[in-house]
Amino acid sequence: MPVKDFKLQKGDELIVSIRKNSRTGVNRSQTGNPKAVLNARREDDYLARRRVRSGIQFYDLGYLLTDGAYQELVYNLAVTYTTLSGGGYTINEPALADWQALEAAILAVAIGELEQNYFRVNLDAGRYYTFITRTEAGGFIHSTGDEEDASWTDKGLKLTADELAADGFRFLMGNGHFYDLNLTGSGKHKITSVYDYDGDEVDFAPGKSDKIFLFPALARILGEANYNSSGKAHYLVANWRVKPRAAVLDAESDLYHDPLLATWDAVGGDAGDYALAHRVIDLMQQFSVNQQSFSRILSGGSYTWTAETAAAFPPVDEFPAPPSSPGSGAFSLVAQFNAQTPASGVLRAIIKQGGNVFYVWT
């Protein structure tokens, strides 16, 4: 492009037209002339370059991207139970090796690829999961359940420097999908810089842009259909598994925002939600493997235990499908996914802070 020289006289007006994406700069003679008019980039040309600070981001290690869609992490641990002469029963608890098998399934994804493969908890999902951030007595509290709390955004949890430095910094997790994290102060969980519970504990201070990958809680599927005070009851027990996500994060689901615990009791009139209990049972059946059903009957002062067909729980002749329900009597129906407290040495979270990776242990 040819270069032309121009000589400006006092009072002349210089107009420079800069095309979009042009790299033309502003030289000293232009800025020194108050009448120089620069046709600068439009405001929206700058927006893409503006950095919007992200807050603390949370990821669900129980919700994995598979074939283009998020699905519950597949992990099943068979439940065994022992019936007791007094009419109760006991269920085995996961051993440390079982928890480590779940860790191995999660970390089949490389540490550097966790963000691309696990669900980032957006604001709506966070309100269901019910994250509460707090410090020790007298400290601040933020909750995803509080729609007026401006600290929770779709860019993450945005905290001040004073809040991040507060003693007793912790996250409390609702609805049994994750385990609480105590990151500073008394009672804090062990934090290492290596993936090894026996590794050296390191100093840790929460950062404003941390990425926190939350270890999913293991939940046991349990259903009980009782004839209160009569000694007769039906039970359904199934596998330990990662608590279902999709059914409660889908706003179109009739289980949206339900905590996957439903009870109904006919003693003294209907209490609870009979239809909801049946919906949770349907979900239990859908996500169960190794289901086992059994009943007990009290007769002559002793209990008789009988194996039953799991798919037939609860017995339809006594607990009909909604909208019908037992007409009267002392009946109760319970359906729940019970979260299990992890054993010592179990991973609770992975935290990425800049180029560093930390591991939080029970």
Short mmCIF file of C-alpha atoms in Angstrom, two decimals:
data_model
loop_
_atom_site.label_atom_id
_atom_site.label_comp_id
_atom_site.label_asym_id
_atom_site.label_seq_id
_atom_site.Cartn_x
_atom_site.Cartn_y
_atom_site.Cartn_z
CA MET A 1 0.00 0.00 0.00
CA PRO A 2 1.61 3.35 -1.00
CA VAL A 3 2.58 5.76 1.75
CA LYS A 4 1.63 9.42 1.38
CA ASP A 5 2.94 12.35 3.36
CA PHE A 6 0.52 15.00 4.57
CA LYS A 7 1.36 18.36 6.10
CA LEU A 8 -1.23 19.62 8.55
CA GLN A 9 -1.82 23.29 9.22
CA LYS A 10 -3.00 24.73 12.49
CA GLY A 11 -6.73 24.15 12.88
CA ASP A 12 -6.86 21.25 10.40
CA GLU A 13 -8.92 18.22 11.45
CA LEU A 14 -7.42 14.76 11.08
CA ILE A 15 -9.84 11.85 10.73
CA VAL A 16 -8.37 8.36 10.92
CA SER A 17 -10.64 5.45 10.05
CA ILE A 18 -9.55 2.15 11.62
CA ARG A 19 -11.20 -0.95 10.25
CA LYS A 20 -12.25 -3.80 12.54
CA ASN A 21 -9.39 -6.22 13.23
CA SER A 22 -6.90 -3.57 12.05
CA ARG A 23 -3.70 -3.42 14.05
CA THR A 24 -3.21 0.32 13.37
CA GLY A 25 -2.11 2.09 16.53
CA VAL A 26 -2.49 5.66 17.75
CA ASN A 27 0.70 7.69 17.51
CA ARG A 28 1.77 10.64 19.56
CA SER A 29 0.75 13.28 16.98
CA GLN A 30 -2.78 11.90 16.95
CA THR A 31 -3.20 11.86 20.71
CA GLY A 32 -1.72 15.30 21.01
CA ASN A 33 -4.33 16.91 18.78
CA PRO A 34 -7.60 17.46 20.63
CA LYS A 35 -9.46 17.54 17.33
CA ALA A 36 -8.22 14.12 16.21
CA VAL A 37 -11.20 11.82 15.96
CA LEU A 38 -10.46 8.08 16.12
CA ASN A 39 -13.04 5.64 14.87
CA ALA A 40 -12.14 3.07 17.55
CA ARG A 41 -13.35 -0.46 17.85
CA ARG A 42 -16.92 -0.90 18.92
CA GLU A 43 -17.52 -1.81 22.56
CA ASP A 44 -18.57 -5.35 21.70
CA ASP A 45 -15.22 -5.86 19.95
CA TYR A 46 -13.61 -5.67 23.39
CA LEU A 47 -16.04 -7.92 25.25
CA ALA A 48 -14.44 -11.17 24.19
CA ARG A 49 -11.14 -10.00 25.68
CA ARG A 50 -12.58 -9.02 29.03
CA ARG A 51 -11.93 -11.59 31.73
CA VAL A 52 -14.81 -12.36 34.04
CA ARG A 53 -13.37 -13.74 37.26
CA SER A 54 -14.57 -17.21 38.08
CA GLY A 55 -15.26 -18.22 41.64
CA ILE A 56 -14.79 -21.61 43.26
CA GLN A 57 -16.05 -24.26 40.86
CA PHE A 58 -17.50 -27.59 41.96
CA TYR A 59 -17.56 -30.83 39.97
CA ASP A 60 -19.56 -34.00 40.66
CA LEU A 61 -17.35 -37.08 40.42
CA GLY A 62 -20.48 -39.21 40.46
CA TYR A 63 -21.84 -37.81 37.18
CA LEU A 64 -19.71 -38.78 34.19
CA LEU A 65 -19.87 -37.62 30.57
CA THR A 66 -20.52 -40.77 28.52
CA ASP A 67 -21.29 -40.81 24.79
CA GLY A 68 -22.14 -37.12 24.84
CA ALA A 69 -24.44 -37.17 27.86
CA TYR A 70 -23.95 -37.19 31.64
CA GLN A 71 -24.73 -40.46 33.38
CA GLU A 72 -24.40 -41.77 36.92
CA LEU A 73 -21.05 -43.37 37.52
CA VAL A 74 -21.47 -47.14 37.28
CA TYR A 75 -20.43 -48.77 40.52
CA ASN A 76 -22.34 -51.50 42.30
CA LEU A 77 -21.49 -53.33 45.49
CA ALA A 78 -23.69 -56.26 46.44
CA VAL A 79 -25.43 -56.02 49.80
CA THR A 80 -25.53 -58.95 52.19
CA TYR A 81 -27.79 -59.07 55.19
CA THR A 82 -28.26 -61.15 58.30
CA THR A 83 -31.66 -61.66 59.92
CA LEU A 84 -31.86 -61.51 63.68
CA SER A 85 -33.99 -63.50 66.07
CA GLY A 86 -35.33 -60.29 67.58
CA GLY A 87 -37.05 -59.36 64.32
CA GLY A 88 -34.42 -57.03 62.90
CA TYR A 89 -31.63 -57.48 60.39
CA THR A 90 -28.14 -56.14 59.74
CA ILE A 91 -26.56 -55.12 56.43
CA ASN A 92 -22.88 -55.24 55.61
CA GLU A 93 -20.98 -51.99 55.27
CA PRO A 94 -18.47 -51.27 52.48
CA ALA A 95 -14.88 -52.15 53.42
CA LEU A 96 -11.93 -49.87 52.66
CA ALA A 97 -11.16 -51.99 49.60
CA ASP A 98 -14.68 -51.31 48.28
CA TRP A 99 -14.17 -47.55 48.62
CA GLN A 100 -10.81 -47.83 46.90
CA ALA A 101 -12.47 -49.67 44.02
CA LEU A 102 -14.85 -46.72 43.64
CA GLU A 103 -11.89 -44.32 43.68
CA ALA A 104 -10.24 -46.37 40.95
CA ALA A 105 -13.40 -46.20 38.81
CA ILE A 106 -13.53 -42.40 39.20
CA LEU A 107 -9.82 -41.90 38.52
CA ALA A 108 -9.90 -44.00 35.40
CA VAL A 109 -10.20 -40.46 34.02
CA ALA A 110 -6.80 -38.73 34.16
CA ILE A 111 -6.46 -35.92 36.72
CA GLY A 112 -5.80 -33.44 33.92
CA GLU A 113 -9.08 -34.35 32.20
CA LEU A 114 -11.51 -34.28 35.14
CA GLU A 115 -13.05 -30.95 34.09
CA GLN A 116 -13.86 -32.25 30.62
CA ASN A 117 -15.44 -35.48 31.83
CA TYR A 118 -17.35 -34.76 35.05
CA PHE A 119 -20.38 -32.56 35.60
CA ARG A 120 -19.72 -28.98 36.69
CA VAL A 121 -22.29 -28.06 39.28
CA ASN A 122 -24.16 -25.06 37.92
CA LEU A 123 -26.28 -22.77 40.06
CA ASP A 124 -29.53 -24.68 39.60
CA ALA A 125 -27.91 -28.02 40.40
CA GLY A 126 -26.15 -26.45 43.36
CA ARG A 127 -29.48 -25.45 44.83
CA TYR A 128 -30.61 -29.05 44.70
CA TYR A 129 -27.36 -30.37 46.13
CA THR A 130 -27.62 -27.67 48.81
CA PHE A 131 -24.03 -26.59 49.36
CA ILE A 132 -23.50 -24.56 52.52
CA THR A 133 -20.23 -22.70 53.07
CA ARG A 134 -19.47 -21.77 56.65
CA THR A 135 -16.77 -21.08 59.20
CA GLU A 136 -16.60 -21.78 62.90
CA ALA A 137 -18.94 -20.02 65.36
CA GLY A 138 -19.46 -16.41 64.42
CA GLY A 139 -18.30 -16.87 60.85
CA PHE A 140 -20.09 -16.38 57.56
CA ILE A 141 -22.58 -18.75 55.97
CA HIS A 142 -23.47 -18.96 52.27
CA SER A 143 -26.04 -21.40 50.94
CA THR A 144 -27.05 -22.40 47.42
CA GLY A 145 -30.56 -22.77 48.81
CA ASP A 146 -30.71 -19.01 49.40
CA GLU A 147 -31.69 -17.43 46.08
CA GLU A 148 -30.85 -13.99 47.49
CA ASP A 149 -27.23 -14.97 48.16
CA ALA A 150 -25.27 -13.21 45.42
CA SER A 151 -22.07 -15.10 46.27
CA TRP A 152 -23.36 -18.13 44.37
CA THR A 153 -23.26 -17.57 40.62
CA ASP A 154 -22.97 -19.67 37.49
CA LYS A 155 -19.32 -18.60 37.48
CA GLY A 156 -18.89 -20.31 40.84
CA LEU A 157 -18.85 -19.29 44.49
CA LYS A 158 -17.29 -15.83 44.80
CA LEU A 159 -15.81 -15.10 48.21
CA THR A 160 -13.84 -12.20 49.66
CA ALA A 161 -10.26 -12.50 50.84
CA ASP A 162 -11.44 -12.28 54.47
CA GLU A 163 -13.92 -15.10 53.93
CA LEU A 164 -11.32 -17.32 52.31
CA ALA A 165 -8.93 -16.70 55.20
CA ALA A 166 -11.52 -17.41 57.91
CA ASP A 167 -10.73 -20.21 60.35
CA GLY A 168 -12.86 -23.35 60.17
CA PHE A 169 -13.58 -22.99 56.44
CA ARG A 170 -15.87 -25.83 55.38
CA PHE A 171 -18.48 -27.00 52.92
CA LEU A 172 -21.54 -28.85 54.17
CA MET A 173 -23.24 -31.00 51.56
CA GLY A 174 -26.97 -31.64 51.71
CA ASN A 175 -29.10 -34.55 50.53
CA GLY A 176 -26.41 -37.17 50.85
CA HIS A 177 -24.81 -36.81 47.41
CA PHE A 178 -21.37 -35.85 48.75
CA TYR A 179 -19.46 -35.71 52.01
CA ASP A 180 -18.73 -32.58 54.04
CA LEU A 181 -15.33 -30.93 53.62
CA ASN A 182 -13.52 -29.32 56.56
CA LEU A 183 -10.57 -27.51 54.99
CA THR A 184 -9.11 -25.38 57.80
CA GLY A 185 -9.24 -25.02 61.56
CA SER A 186 -9.97 -27.64 64.20
CA GLY A 187 -11.37 -30.90 62.88
CA LYS A 188 -10.08 -30.29 59.37
CA HIS A 189 -9.65 -33.28 57.10
CA LYS A 190 -6.23 -34.54 56.14
CA ILE A 191 -4.95 -32.90 52.94
CA THR A 192 -2.02 -34.23 50.92
CA SER A 193 -0.34 -33.15 47.70
CA VAL A 194 -0.05 -36.77 46.52
CA TYR A 195 -2.72 -39.38 45.89
CA ASP A 196 -1.85 -41.34 49.01
CA TYR A 197 -3.60 -41.22 52.37
CA ASP A 198 -0.30 -42.04 54.06
CA GLY A 199 1.42 -39.12 52.34
CA ASP A 200 2.59 -36.09 54.35
CA GLU A 201 -0.10 -33.64 55.36
CA VAL A 202 0.41 -30.24 53.73
CA ASP A 203 -0.70 -26.70 54.49
CA PHE A 204 -3.73 -25.62 52.51
CA ALA A 205 -5.57 -22.31 52.19
CA PRO A 206 -8.75 -22.05 50.05
CA GLY A 207 -8.29 -20.00 46.89
CA LYS A 208 -10.78 -17.77 45.12
CA SER A 209 -10.73 -19.81 41.90
CA ASP A 210 -10.26 -23.34 43.21
CA LYS A 211 -11.74 -26.26 41.32
CA ILE A 212 -13.18 -28.78 43.78
CA PHE A 213 -14.01 -32.28 42.57
CA LEU A 214 -16.44 -33.90 45.01
CA PHE A 215 -16.31 -37.60 45.77
CA PRO A 216 -19.80 -39.14 45.50
CA ALA A 217 -21.48 -40.71 48.48
CA LEU A 218 -22.28 -44.40 48.38
CA ALA A 219 -25.94 -45.05 49.08
CA ARG A 220 -27.75 -48.24 50.01
CA ILE A 221 -31.15 -48.88 48.50
CA LEU A 222 -33.71 -49.81 51.13
CA GLY A 223 -37.46 -50.27 51.18
CA GLU A 224 -39.68 -51.30 54.06
CA ALA A 225 -43.40 -52.08 54.04
CA ASN A 226 -44.54 -52.51 57.61
CA TYR A 227 -47.68 -53.57 59.40
CA ASN A 228 -46.95 -51.59 62.50
CA SER A 229 -47.10 -53.44 65.83
CA SER A 230 -48.28 -56.64 64.14
CA GLY A 231 -44.83 -58.16 63.63
CA LYS A 232 -45.39 -58.48 59.88
CA ALA A 233 -43.14 -56.63 57.42
CA HIS A 234 -41.64 -56.80 53.93
CA TYR A 235 -38.15 -55.59 53.10
CA LEU A 236 -36.17 -54.75 49.99
CA VAL A 237 -32.42 -54.34 50.12
CA ALA A 238 -30.16 -53.89 47.13
CA ASN A 239 -26.70 -52.76 46.11
CA TRP A 240 -24.52 -49.98 47.35
CA ARG A 241 -24.20 -47.51 44.49
CA VAL A 242 -23.64 -43.86 43.66
CA LYS A 243 -26.86 -42.06 44.46
CA PRO A 244 -28.89 -41.37 41.27
CA ARG A 245 -28.35 -37.90 39.79
CA ALA A 246 -30.38 -37.51 36.62
CA ALA A 247 -33.78 -38.18 38.18
CA VAL A 248 -33.37 -35.36 40.66
CA LEU A 249 -31.52 -32.86 38.46
CA ASP A 250 -34.02 -33.01 35.60
CA ALA A 251 -36.61 -30.28 36.11
CA GLU A 252 -39.08 -32.32 34.04
CA SER A 253 -38.86 -35.27 36.43
CA ASP A 254 -41.53 -35.69 39.07
CA LEU A 255 -38.68 -36.46 41.49
CA TYR A 256 -36.97 -33.11 40.83
CA HIS A 257 -35.65 -31.70 44.12
CA ASP A 258 -36.89 -34.67 46.13
CA PRO A 259 -34.24 -36.06 48.48
CA LEU A 260 -34.93 -39.68 47.52
CA LEU A 261 -36.40 -40.38 50.92
CA ALA A 262 -40.13 -40.96 51.06
CA THR A 263 -42.28 -42.15 53.94
CA TRP A 264 -45.95 -42.75 54.40
CA ASP A 265 -47.65 -43.81 57.60
CA ALA A 266 -51.32 -44.61 58.06
CA VAL A 267 -51.18 -44.61 61.85
CA GLY A 268 -53.58 -41.92 63.04
CA GLY A 269 -54.44 -41.00 59.45
CA ASP A 270 -52.28 -40.55 56.36
CA ALA A 271 -48.94 -38.89 57.04
CA GLY A 272 -46.34 -38.35 54.37
CA ASP A 273 -46.81 -39.01 50.67
CA TYR A 274 -47.91 -42.49 49.58
CA ALA A 275 -47.58 -41.74 45.86
CA LEU A 276 -44.08 -40.31 46.33
CA ALA A 277 -43.02 -43.41 48.24
CA HIS A 278 -44.09 -45.52 45.27
CA ARG A 279 -42.21 -43.29 42.81
CA VAL A 280 -39.04 -43.62 44.86
CA ILE A 281 -39.53 -47.40 44.98
CA ASP A 282 -39.86 -47.42 41.18
CA LEU A 283 -36.58 -45.50 40.96
CA MET A 284 -34.98 -47.94 43.40
CA GLN A 285 -36.02 -50.86 41.23
CA GLN A 286 -34.65 -49.11 38.15
CA PHE A 287 -31.21 -48.52 39.67
CA SER A 288 -30.89 -51.73 41.66
CA VAL A 289 -28.87 -54.83 41.00
CA ASN A 290 -28.61 -57.83 43.29
CA GLN A 291 -31.97 -56.98 44.77
CA GLN A 292 -33.11 -59.12 47.67
CA SER A 293 -36.54 -59.10 49.24
CA PHE A 294 -37.73 -60.93 52.30
CA SER A 295 -40.49 -60.76 54.87
CA ARG A 296 -40.91 -61.56 58.52
CA ILE A 297 -43.95 -62.68 60.45
CA LEU A 298 -44.25 -62.87 64.21
CA SER A 299 -46.03 -66.03 65.31
CA GLY A 300 -46.06 -67.75 68.68
CA GLY A 301 -43.44 -65.38 70.05
CA SER A 302 -40.86 -66.03 67.33
CA TYR A 303 -40.12 -64.60 63.91
CA THR A 304 -40.23 -66.47 60.63
CA TRP A 305 -38.17 -65.05 57.76
CA THR A 306 -39.11 -65.82 54.15
CA ALA A 307 -37.37 -64.91 50.89
CA GLU A 308 -39.58 -63.09 48.38
CA THR A 309 -39.42 -61.86 44.79
CA ALA A 310 -37.74 -58.45 44.78
CA ALA A 311 -39.66 -57.19 41.76
CA ALA A 312 -42.91 -57.74 43.67
CA PHE A 313 -42.00 -55.28 46.46
CA PRO A 314 -44.19 -53.94 47.95
CA PRO A 315 -46.97 -56.56 47.71
CA VAL A 316 -49.67 -54.99 45.56
CA ASP A 317 -52.55 -56.67 47.39
CA GLU A 318 -51.56 -54.86 50.57
CA PHE A 319 -49.88 -51.75 49.15
CA PRO A 320 -51.65 -51.04 45.84
CA ALA A 321 -50.28 -48.64 43.28
CA PRO A 322 -51.52 -45.03 43.49
CA PRO A 323 -54.05 -43.51 43.30
CA SER A 324 -55.33 -46.38 45.43
CA SER A 325 -53.87 -46.90 48.88
CA PRO A 326 -54.48 -49.16 51.86
CA GLY A 327 -57.90 -48.35 53.19
CA SER A 328 -57.18 -48.32 56.89
CA GLY A 329 -54.98 -49.89 59.49
CA ALA A 330 -51.48 -49.51 60.86
CA PHE A 331 -49.44 -49.49 57.65
CA SER A 332 -46.24 -47.66 56.77
CA LEU A 333 -44.06 -47.51 53.66
CA VAL A 334 -40.48 -46.25 53.59
CA ALA A 335 -38.22 -45.88 50.55
CA GLN A 336 -34.77 -44.37 50.80
CA PHE A 337 -31.22 -44.21 49.52
CA ASN A 338 -29.13 -44.21 52.70
CA ALA A 339 -25.72 -42.57 52.33
CA GLN A 340 -22.92 -44.46 54.04
CA THR A 341 -20.27 -42.73 56.14
CA PRO A 342 -16.91 -43.43 54.49
CA ALA A 343 -14.20 -45.42 56.20
CA SER A 344 -10.99 -43.77 57.36
CA GLY A 345 -8.60 -43.25 54.46
CA VAL A 346 -11.31 -42.66 51.87
CA LEU A 347 -10.97 -39.80 49.39
CA ARG A 348 -13.48 -36.97 49.88
CA ALA A 349 -12.38 -34.46 47.27
CA ILE A 350 -9.68 -33.40 44.84
CA ILE A 351 -8.83 -29.69 44.69
CA LYS A 352 -7.01 -28.00 41.84
CA GLN A 353 -5.45 -24.68 42.77
CA GLY A 354 -3.45 -23.11 40.00
CA GLY A 355 -0.90 -25.72 38.98
CA ASN A 356 -1.20 -27.65 42.26
CA VAL A 357 -3.41 -30.62 43.08
CA PHE A 358 -4.57 -31.49 46.61
CA TYR A 359 -6.35 -34.57 47.95
CA VAL A 360 -8.79 -34.39 50.88
CA TRP A 361 -9.21 -37.58 52.96
CA THR A 362 -11.61 -38.90 55.58
#
